[in-house]
Amino acid sequence: RKEVEQDPGPFNVPEGATVAFNCTYSNSASQSFFWYRQDCRKEPKLLMSVYSSGNEDGRFTAQLNRASQYISLLIRDSKLSDSATYLCVVNREGGTNAGKSTFGDGTTLTVKP
Amino acid sequence: DAGVTQSPTHLIKTRGQQVTLRCSPISGHKSVSWYQQVLGQGPQFIFQYYEKEERGRGNFPDRFSARQFPNYSSELNVNALLLGDSALYLCASSWTGEQFFGPGTRLTVL
């Protein structure tokens, strides 16, 4: 079993739809959590950090459930430009050791007109 | 401000050769991490360096090595290249926690 697991999709949704991605992680001692976005043949770009209290950035909402070891990303009012692969990322350590991230294999989203 | 830079952008090598990839972090970032990404998978952690000290190593063979210089730039070396080493090699820099990636070096081994 992989340490970080995501539904690979693909998710094909119309513009304006709401879509949710899920991610589970196996190491209960994990310290920090992130969502990254990766466009085809480009580098991953940080979308948002994920906190236990939940956090929102415009149309994007991230949630963390430590008890269930589950992370989610909700995208409201999808735009064509949201089409990308979304990577769930977990760090087992924090501080100056936080650069050892474990990535899921990503969920592919295609938003259609 | 400049982001993370990597060189070269593309590289073609043959089996058995050696390769060196280079990375310059964002100014002020002391941590550099290296990842390998093969098609259809998420990036896999190879090394992390902080203040020139190795802080972690992923599940990669000893053919992979790295170092960090006093200016916090870093090199990743891969010896005795195999076909399976063909991938996008990503460098990320961080202050703490959030990592910022360079554009990657696309390595093809023939």
PDB file of C-alpha atoms in Angstrom:
ATOM      1  CA  ARG A   1       0.000   0.000   0.000  1.00  0.00           C
ATOM      2  CA  LYS A   2       1.274   3.456  -0.901  1.00  0.00           C
ATOM      3  CA  GLU A   3       1.919   5.954   1.871  1.00  0.00           C
ATOM      4  CA  VAL A   4      -0.263   8.587   0.153  1.00  0.00           C
ATOM      5  CA  GLU A   5      -3.161   7.449  -1.992  1.00  0.00           C
ATOM      6  CA  GLN A   6      -5.349   9.439  -4.355  1.00  0.00           C
ATOM      7  CA  ASP A   7      -8.138   8.555  -6.751  1.00  0.00           C
ATOM      8  CA  PRO A   8      -6.369   8.952 -10.116  1.00  0.00           C
ATOM      9  CA  GLY A   9      -9.549   9.994 -11.932  1.00  0.00           C
ATOM     10  CA  PRO A  10      -9.791  11.355 -14.499  1.00  0.00           C
ATOM     11  CA  PHE A  11     -12.490  13.737 -13.385  1.00  0.00           C
ATOM     12  CA  ASN A  12     -14.238  15.337 -16.345  1.00  0.00           C
ATOM     13  CA  VAL A  13     -16.576  18.136 -15.294  1.00  0.00           C
ATOM     14  CA  PRO A  14     -18.366  21.037 -17.005  1.00  0.00           C
ATOM     15  CA  GLU A  15     -17.446  24.629 -16.299  1.00  0.00           C
ATOM     16  CA  GLY A  16     -19.102  25.869 -13.138  1.00  0.00           C
ATOM     17  CA  ALA A  17     -19.256  22.455 -11.488  1.00  0.00           C
ATOM     18  CA  THR A  18     -18.079  21.684  -7.980  1.00  0.00           C
ATOM     19  CA  VAL A  19     -15.564  18.877  -7.696  1.00  0.00           C
ATOM     20  CA  ALA A  20     -13.931  17.207  -4.697  1.00  0.00           C
ATOM     21  CA  PHE A  21     -10.690  15.262  -4.480  1.00  0.00           C
ATOM     22  CA  ASN A  22      -9.769  12.917  -1.665  1.00  0.00           C
ATOM     23  CA  CYS A  23      -6.458  11.707  -0.354  1.00  0.00           C
ATOM     24  CA  THR A  24      -5.543   9.268   2.422  1.00  0.00           C
ATOM     25  CA  TYR A  25      -2.199   8.867   4.158  1.00  0.00           C
ATOM     26  CA  SER A  26      -0.909   5.964   6.195  1.00  0.00           C
ATOM     27  CA  ASN A  27       1.598   7.532   8.613  1.00  0.00           C
ATOM     28  CA  SER A  28      -0.308   8.894  11.588  1.00  0.00           C
ATOM     29  CA  ALA A  29       2.738  10.913  12.699  1.00  0.00           C
ATOM     30  CA  SER A  30       2.654  13.072   9.560  1.00  0.00           C
ATOM     31  CA  GLN A  31       3.158  16.718  10.352  1.00  0.00           C
ATOM     32  CA  SER A  32       2.096  18.896   7.454  1.00  0.00           C
ATOM     33  CA  PHE A  33      -0.075  18.594   4.403  1.00  0.00           C
ATOM     34  CA  PHE A  34      -0.369  20.362   1.079  1.00  0.00           C
ATOM     35  CA  TRP A  35      -2.092  20.369  -2.271  1.00  0.00           C
ATOM     36  CA  TYR A  36      -0.018  21.063  -5.357  1.00  0.00           C
ATOM     37  CA  ARG A  37      -1.166  21.574  -8.914  1.00  0.00           C
ATOM     38  CA  GLN A  38       0.832  20.260 -11.858  1.00  0.00           C
ATOM     39  CA  ASP A  39       0.197  21.192 -15.469  1.00  0.00           C
ATOM     40  CA  CYS A  40       1.288  18.834 -18.236  1.00  0.00           C
ATOM     41  CA  ARG A  41       5.100  18.548 -18.399  1.00  0.00           C
ATOM     42  CA  LYS A  42       5.567  21.382 -15.878  1.00  0.00           C
ATOM     43  CA  GLU A  43       6.745  21.496 -12.294  1.00  0.00           C
ATOM     44  CA  PRO A  44       4.321  21.157  -9.351  1.00  0.00           C
ATOM     45  CA  LYS A  45       3.116  24.478  -7.982  1.00  0.00           C
ATOM     46  CA  LEU A  46       1.900  24.950  -4.426  1.00  0.00           C
ATOM     47  CA  LEU A  47      -1.871  25.421  -4.363  1.00  0.00           C
ATOM     48  CA  MET A  48      -2.458  25.544  -0.635  1.00  0.00           C
ATOM     49  CA  SER A  49      -1.426  24.219   2.732  1.00  0.00           C
ATOM     50  CA  VAL A  50      -3.974  22.125   4.616  1.00  0.00           C
ATOM     51  CA  TYR A  51      -4.790  22.752   8.271  1.00  0.00           C
ATOM     52  CA  SER A  52      -6.880  20.837  10.779  1.00  0.00           C
ATOM     53  CA  SER A  53      -9.221  23.797  11.062  1.00  0.00           C
ATOM     54  CA  GLY A  54      -9.744  23.776   7.300  1.00  0.00           C
ATOM     55  CA  ASN A  55      -8.779  26.608   5.062  1.00  0.00           C
ATOM     56  CA  GLU A  56     -10.191  28.404   2.072  1.00  0.00           C
ATOM     57  CA  ASP A  57      -8.601  30.389  -0.754  1.00  0.00           C
ATOM     58  CA  GLY A  58     -11.173  31.793  -3.131  1.00  0.00           C
ATOM     59  CA  ARG A  59     -12.879  28.890  -4.879  1.00  0.00           C
ATOM     60  CA  PHE A  60     -10.639  26.307  -3.201  1.00  0.00           C
ATOM     61  CA  THR A  61     -11.260  24.712   0.199  1.00  0.00           C
ATOM     62  CA  ALA A  62      -8.985  22.189   1.867  1.00  0.00           C
ATOM     63  CA  GLN A  63      -9.799  20.009   4.863  1.00  0.00           C
ATOM     64  CA  LEU A  64      -7.720  17.708   7.046  1.00  0.00           C
ATOM     65  CA  ASN A  65      -9.115  14.929   9.233  1.00  0.00           C
ATOM     66  CA  ARG A  66      -6.231  13.614  11.340  1.00  0.00           C
ATOM     67  CA  ALA A  67      -8.342  10.930  13.014  1.00  0.00           C
ATOM     68  CA  SER A  68      -9.269   9.408   9.661  1.00  0.00           C
ATOM     69  CA  GLN A  69      -5.929  10.353   8.043  1.00  0.00           C
ATOM     70  CA  TYR A  70      -7.797  11.974   5.210  1.00  0.00           C
ATOM     71  CA  ILE A  71      -7.301  15.180   3.220  1.00  0.00           C
ATOM     72  CA  SER A  72      -9.703  16.755   0.792  1.00  0.00           C
ATOM     73  CA  LEU A  73      -9.745  19.534  -1.778  1.00  0.00           C
ATOM     74  CA  LEU A  74     -12.971  21.143  -2.978  1.00  0.00           C
ATOM     75  CA  ILE A  75     -13.065  23.323  -6.089  1.00  0.00           C
ATOM     76  CA  ARG A  76     -16.186  25.409  -6.609  1.00  0.00           C
ATOM     77  CA  ASP A  77     -17.285  27.069  -9.861  1.00  0.00           C
ATOM     78  CA  SER A  78     -14.684  25.192 -11.928  1.00  0.00           C
ATOM     79  CA  LYS A  79     -12.888  27.122 -14.664  1.00  0.00           C
ATOM     80  CA  LEU A  80     -11.260  25.787 -17.812  1.00  0.00           C
ATOM     81  CA  SER A  81      -7.946  26.928 -16.325  1.00  0.00           C
ATOM     82  CA  ASP A  82      -8.415  24.532 -13.389  1.00  0.00           C
ATOM     83  CA  SER A  83      -7.662  21.600 -15.711  1.00  0.00           C
ATOM     84  CA  ALA A  84      -4.505  20.016 -14.281  1.00  0.00           C
ATOM     85  CA  THR A  85      -3.273  17.188 -12.085  1.00  0.00           C
ATOM     86  CA  TYR A  86      -3.724  17.788  -8.360  1.00  0.00           C
ATOM     87  CA  LEU A  87      -1.110  16.249  -6.077  1.00  0.00           C
ATOM     88  CA  CYS A  88      -1.656  15.495  -2.404  1.00  0.00           C
ATOM     89  CA  VAL A  89       1.547  15.947  -0.381  1.00  0.00           C
ATOM     90  CA  VAL A  90       2.414  14.831   3.134  1.00  0.00           C
ATOM     91  CA  ASN A  91       5.493  15.669   5.222  1.00  0.00           C
ATOM     92  CA  ARG A  92       6.446  13.255   7.985  1.00  0.00           C
ATOM     93  CA  GLU A  93       8.725  15.781   9.629  1.00  0.00           C
ATOM     94  CA  GLY A  94       8.606  19.483  10.211  1.00  0.00           C
ATOM     95  CA  GLY A  95      10.937  22.413  10.582  1.00  0.00           C
ATOM     96  CA  THR A  96      14.242  22.096   8.773  1.00  0.00           C
ATOM     97  CA  ASN A  97      13.513  18.430   7.961  1.00  0.00           C
ATOM     98  CA  ALA A  98      10.310  19.287   6.169  1.00  0.00           C
ATOM     99  CA  GLY A  99      11.793  18.859   2.710  1.00  0.00           C
ATOM    100  CA  LYS A 100      11.165  15.113   2.603  1.00  0.00           C
ATOM    101  CA  SER A 101       7.723  15.074   1.079  1.00  0.00           C
ATOM    102  CA  THR A 102       5.670  12.090   0.044  1.00  0.00           C
ATOM    103  CA  PHE A 103       3.477  12.732  -2.974  1.00  0.00           C
ATOM    104  CA  GLY A 104       0.390  10.959  -4.143  1.00  0.00           C
ATOM    105  CA  ASP A 105       0.265  10.042  -7.811  1.00  0.00           C
ATOM    106  CA  GLY A 106      -2.214  12.804  -8.495  1.00  0.00           C
ATOM    107  CA  THR A 107      -5.799  13.224  -9.610  1.00  0.00           C
ATOM    108  CA  THR A 108      -6.381  14.514 -13.120  1.00  0.00           C
ATOM    109  CA  LEU A 109      -9.099  17.110 -13.637  1.00  0.00           C
ATOM    110  CA  THR A 110     -10.424  18.210 -17.013  1.00  0.00           C
ATOM    111  CA  VAL A 111     -12.928  21.066 -17.055  1.00  0.00           C
ATOM    112  CA  LYS A 112     -14.925  21.237 -20.265  1.00  0.00           C
ATOM    113  CA  PRO A 113     -16.862  24.166 -21.773  1.00  0.00           C
TER     114      PRO A 113
ATOM    115  CA  ASP B   1      12.787  37.607  -7.174  1.00  0.00           C
ATOM    116  CA  ALA B   2      14.096  34.625  -9.110  1.00  0.00           C
ATOM    117  CA  GLY B   3      12.531  31.274  -8.369  1.00  0.00           C
ATOM    118  CA  VAL B   4      14.304  27.947  -8.245  1.00  0.00           C
ATOM    119  CA  THR B   5      16.497  27.423 -11.287  1.00  0.00           C
ATOM    120  CA  GLN B   6      17.747  24.125 -12.700  1.00  0.00           C
ATOM    121  CA  SER B   7      20.171  23.215 -15.436  1.00  0.00           C
ATOM    122  CA  PRO B   8      20.216  21.746 -17.939  1.00  0.00           C
ATOM    123  CA  THR B   9      16.564  21.661 -18.996  1.00  0.00           C
ATOM    124  CA  HIS B  10      16.977  18.567 -21.140  1.00  0.00           C
ATOM    125  CA  LEU B  11      19.637  15.903 -21.300  1.00  0.00           C
ATOM    126  CA  ILE B  12      20.138  12.758 -23.373  1.00  0.00           C
ATOM    127  CA  LYS B  13      22.587  10.128 -22.160  1.00  0.00           C
ATOM    128  CA  THR B  14      23.338   6.503 -22.922  1.00  0.00           C
ATOM    129  CA  ARG B  15      23.312   3.593 -20.497  1.00  0.00           C
ATOM    130  CA  GLY B  16      26.352   3.450 -18.259  1.00  0.00           C
ATOM    131  CA  GLN B  17      27.126   7.157 -18.472  1.00  0.00           C
ATOM    132  CA  GLN B  18      27.132   9.600 -15.584  1.00  0.00           C
ATOM    133  CA  VAL B  19      25.126  12.791 -15.246  1.00  0.00           C
ATOM    134  CA  THR B  20      25.225  15.886 -13.021  1.00  0.00           C
ATOM    135  CA  LEU B  21      22.161  18.052 -12.522  1.00  0.00           C
ATOM    136  CA  ARG B  22      22.308  21.491 -10.935  1.00  0.00           C
ATOM    137  CA  CYS B  23      19.902  23.542  -8.845  1.00  0.00           C
ATOM    138  CA  SER B  24      19.903  27.041  -7.373  1.00  0.00           C
ATOM    139  CA  PRO B  25      17.337  27.664  -4.627  1.00  0.00           C
ATOM    140  CA  ILE B  26      15.280  30.758  -3.983  1.00  0.00           C
ATOM    141  CA  SER B  27      17.393  33.404  -2.299  1.00  0.00           C
ATOM    142  CA  GLY B  28      17.296  32.914   1.467  1.00  0.00           C
ATOM    143  CA  HIS B  29      16.186  29.272   1.298  1.00  0.00           C
ATOM    144  CA  LYS B  30      18.670  26.934   2.961  1.00  0.00           C
ATOM    145  CA  SER B  31      16.964  23.627   2.175  1.00  0.00           C
ATOM    146  CA  VAL B  32      17.140  21.867  -1.177  1.00  0.00           C
ATOM    147  CA  SER B  33      15.368  18.630  -2.015  1.00  0.00           C
ATOM    148  CA  TRP B  34      15.579  16.442  -5.097  1.00  0.00           C
ATOM    149  CA  TYR B  35      12.763  14.380  -6.559  1.00  0.00           C
ATOM    150  CA  GLN B  36      12.382  11.991  -9.480  1.00  0.00           C
ATOM    151  CA  GLN B  37       9.114  11.947 -11.403  1.00  0.00           C
ATOM    152  CA  VAL B  38       8.336   9.289 -13.959  1.00  0.00           C
ATOM    153  CA  LEU B  39       5.364   9.604 -16.280  1.00  0.00           C
ATOM    154  CA  GLY B  40       2.040   8.979 -14.599  1.00  0.00           C
ATOM    155  CA  GLN B  41       3.379   9.079 -11.043  1.00  0.00           C
ATOM    156  CA  GLY B  42       3.937  11.690  -8.398  1.00  0.00           C
ATOM    157  CA  PRO B  43       7.442  12.914  -7.578  1.00  0.00           C
ATOM    158  CA  GLN B  44       9.542  10.486  -5.510  1.00  0.00           C
ATOM    159  CA  PHE B  45      11.862  11.892  -2.838  1.00  0.00           C
ATOM    160  CA  ILE B  46      15.575  11.323  -3.455  1.00  0.00           C
ATOM    161  CA  PHE B  47      17.543  13.651  -1.113  1.00  0.00           C
ATOM    162  CA  GLN B  48      17.154  16.619   1.181  1.00  0.00           C
ATOM    163  CA  TYR B  49      19.996  18.926   2.179  1.00  0.00           C
ATOM    164  CA  TYR B  50      19.871  21.680   4.762  1.00  0.00           C
ATOM    165  CA  GLU B  51      22.856  23.897   5.477  1.00  0.00           C
ATOM    166  CA  LYS B  52      25.091  21.486   3.480  1.00  0.00           C
ATOM    167  CA  GLU B  53      24.036  18.571   5.692  1.00  0.00           C
ATOM    168  CA  GLU B  54      22.121  15.601   4.305  1.00  0.00           C
ATOM    169  CA  ARG B  55      18.825  15.458   6.159  1.00  0.00           C
ATOM    170  CA  GLY B  56      17.243  12.542   4.371  1.00  0.00           C
ATOM    171  CA  ARG B  57      17.573  10.038   1.601  1.00  0.00           C
ATOM    172  CA  GLY B  58      14.795   8.241  -0.220  1.00  0.00           C
ATOM    173  CA  ASN B  59      14.746   4.663  -1.471  1.00  0.00           C
ATOM    174  CA  PHE B  60      17.248   5.121  -4.301  1.00  0.00           C
ATOM    175  CA  PRO B  61      20.442   3.131  -5.014  1.00  0.00           C
ATOM    176  CA  ASP B  62      23.928   4.364  -4.175  1.00  0.00           C
ATOM    177  CA  ARG B  63      24.358   5.371  -7.810  1.00  0.00           C
ATOM    178  CA  PHE B  64      22.507   8.520  -6.770  1.00  0.00           C
ATOM    179  CA  SER B  65      24.449  11.099  -4.782  1.00  0.00           C
ATOM    180  CA  ALA B  66      24.112  14.783  -4.067  1.00  0.00           C
ATOM    181  CA  ARG B  67      25.761  17.659  -2.319  1.00  0.00           C
ATOM    182  CA  GLN B  68      24.995  21.230  -1.300  1.00  0.00           C
ATOM    183  CA  PHE B  69      27.424  24.085  -1.605  1.00  0.00           C
ATOM    184  CA  PRO B  70      28.046  27.039   0.766  1.00  0.00           C
ATOM    185  CA  ASN B  71      25.791  29.238  -1.414  1.00  0.00           C
ATOM    186  CA  TYR B  72      23.010  26.607  -0.922  1.00  0.00           C
ATOM    187  CA  SER B  73      23.015  25.511  -4.557  1.00  0.00           C
ATOM    188  CA  SER B  74      23.048  21.778  -5.084  1.00  0.00           C
ATOM    189  CA  GLU B  75      24.094  19.061  -7.486  1.00  0.00           C
ATOM    190  CA  LEU B  76      22.567  15.644  -8.045  1.00  0.00           C
ATOM    191  CA  ASN B  77      24.839  13.009  -9.559  1.00  0.00           C
ATOM    192  CA  VAL B  78      23.710   9.744 -11.061  1.00  0.00           C
ATOM    193  CA  ASN B  79      26.303   7.148 -12.057  1.00  0.00           C
ATOM    194  CA  ALA B  80      26.010   4.090 -14.304  1.00  0.00           C
ATOM    195  CA  LEU B  81      22.759   5.288 -15.860  1.00  0.00           C
ATOM    196  CA  LEU B  82      20.009   2.780 -16.529  1.00  0.00           C
ATOM    197  CA  LEU B  83      17.078   3.082 -18.923  1.00  0.00           C
ATOM    198  CA  GLY B  84      14.812   3.309 -15.865  1.00  0.00           C
ATOM    199  CA  ASP B  85      16.536   6.516 -14.767  1.00  0.00           C
ATOM    200  CA  SER B  86      14.731   8.358 -17.570  1.00  0.00           C
ATOM    201  CA  ALA B  87      12.512  10.856 -15.769  1.00  0.00           C
ATOM    202  CA  LEU B  88      11.919  14.471 -14.842  1.00  0.00           C
ATOM    203  CA  TYR B  89      14.263  15.447 -12.019  1.00  0.00           C
ATOM    204  CA  LEU B  90      12.855  18.188  -9.851  1.00  0.00           C
ATOM    205  CA  CYS B  91      14.621  20.371  -7.335  1.00  0.00           C
ATOM    206  CA  ALA B  92      12.682  22.140  -4.597  1.00  0.00           C
ATOM    207  CA  SER B  93      13.772  24.763  -2.123  1.00  0.00           C
ATOM    208  CA  SER B  94      12.099  25.630   1.126  1.00  0.00           C
ATOM    209  CA  TRP B  95      12.433  27.787   4.177  1.00  0.00           C
ATOM    210  CA  THR B  96      10.294  25.489   6.309  1.00  0.00           C
ATOM    211  CA  GLY B  97       7.438  23.303   5.149  1.00  0.00           C
ATOM    212  CA  GLU B  98       6.255  24.719   1.857  1.00  0.00           C
ATOM    213  CA  GLN B  99       8.428  23.692  -1.049  1.00  0.00           C
ATOM    214  CA  PHE B 100       8.867  25.566  -4.307  1.00  0.00           C
ATOM    215  CA  PHE B 101       9.923  23.657  -7.370  1.00  0.00           C
ATOM    216  CA  GLY B 102      12.191  24.476 -10.260  1.00  0.00           C
ATOM    217  CA  PRO B 103      11.195  23.642 -13.843  1.00  0.00           C
ATOM    218  CA  GLY B 104      13.062  20.345 -13.731  1.00  0.00           C
ATOM    219  CA  THR B 105      15.625  18.568 -15.859  1.00  0.00           C
ATOM    220  CA  ARG B 106      14.199  16.032 -18.283  1.00  0.00           C
ATOM    221  CA  LEU B 107      16.686  13.145 -18.540  1.00  0.00           C
ATOM    222  CA  THR B 108      16.413  10.573 -21.296  1.00  0.00           C
ATOM    223  CA  VAL B 109      18.632   7.491 -21.129  1.00  0.00           C
ATOM    224  CA  LEU B 110      19.013   5.579 -24.385  1.00  0.00           C
TER     225      LEU B 110
END
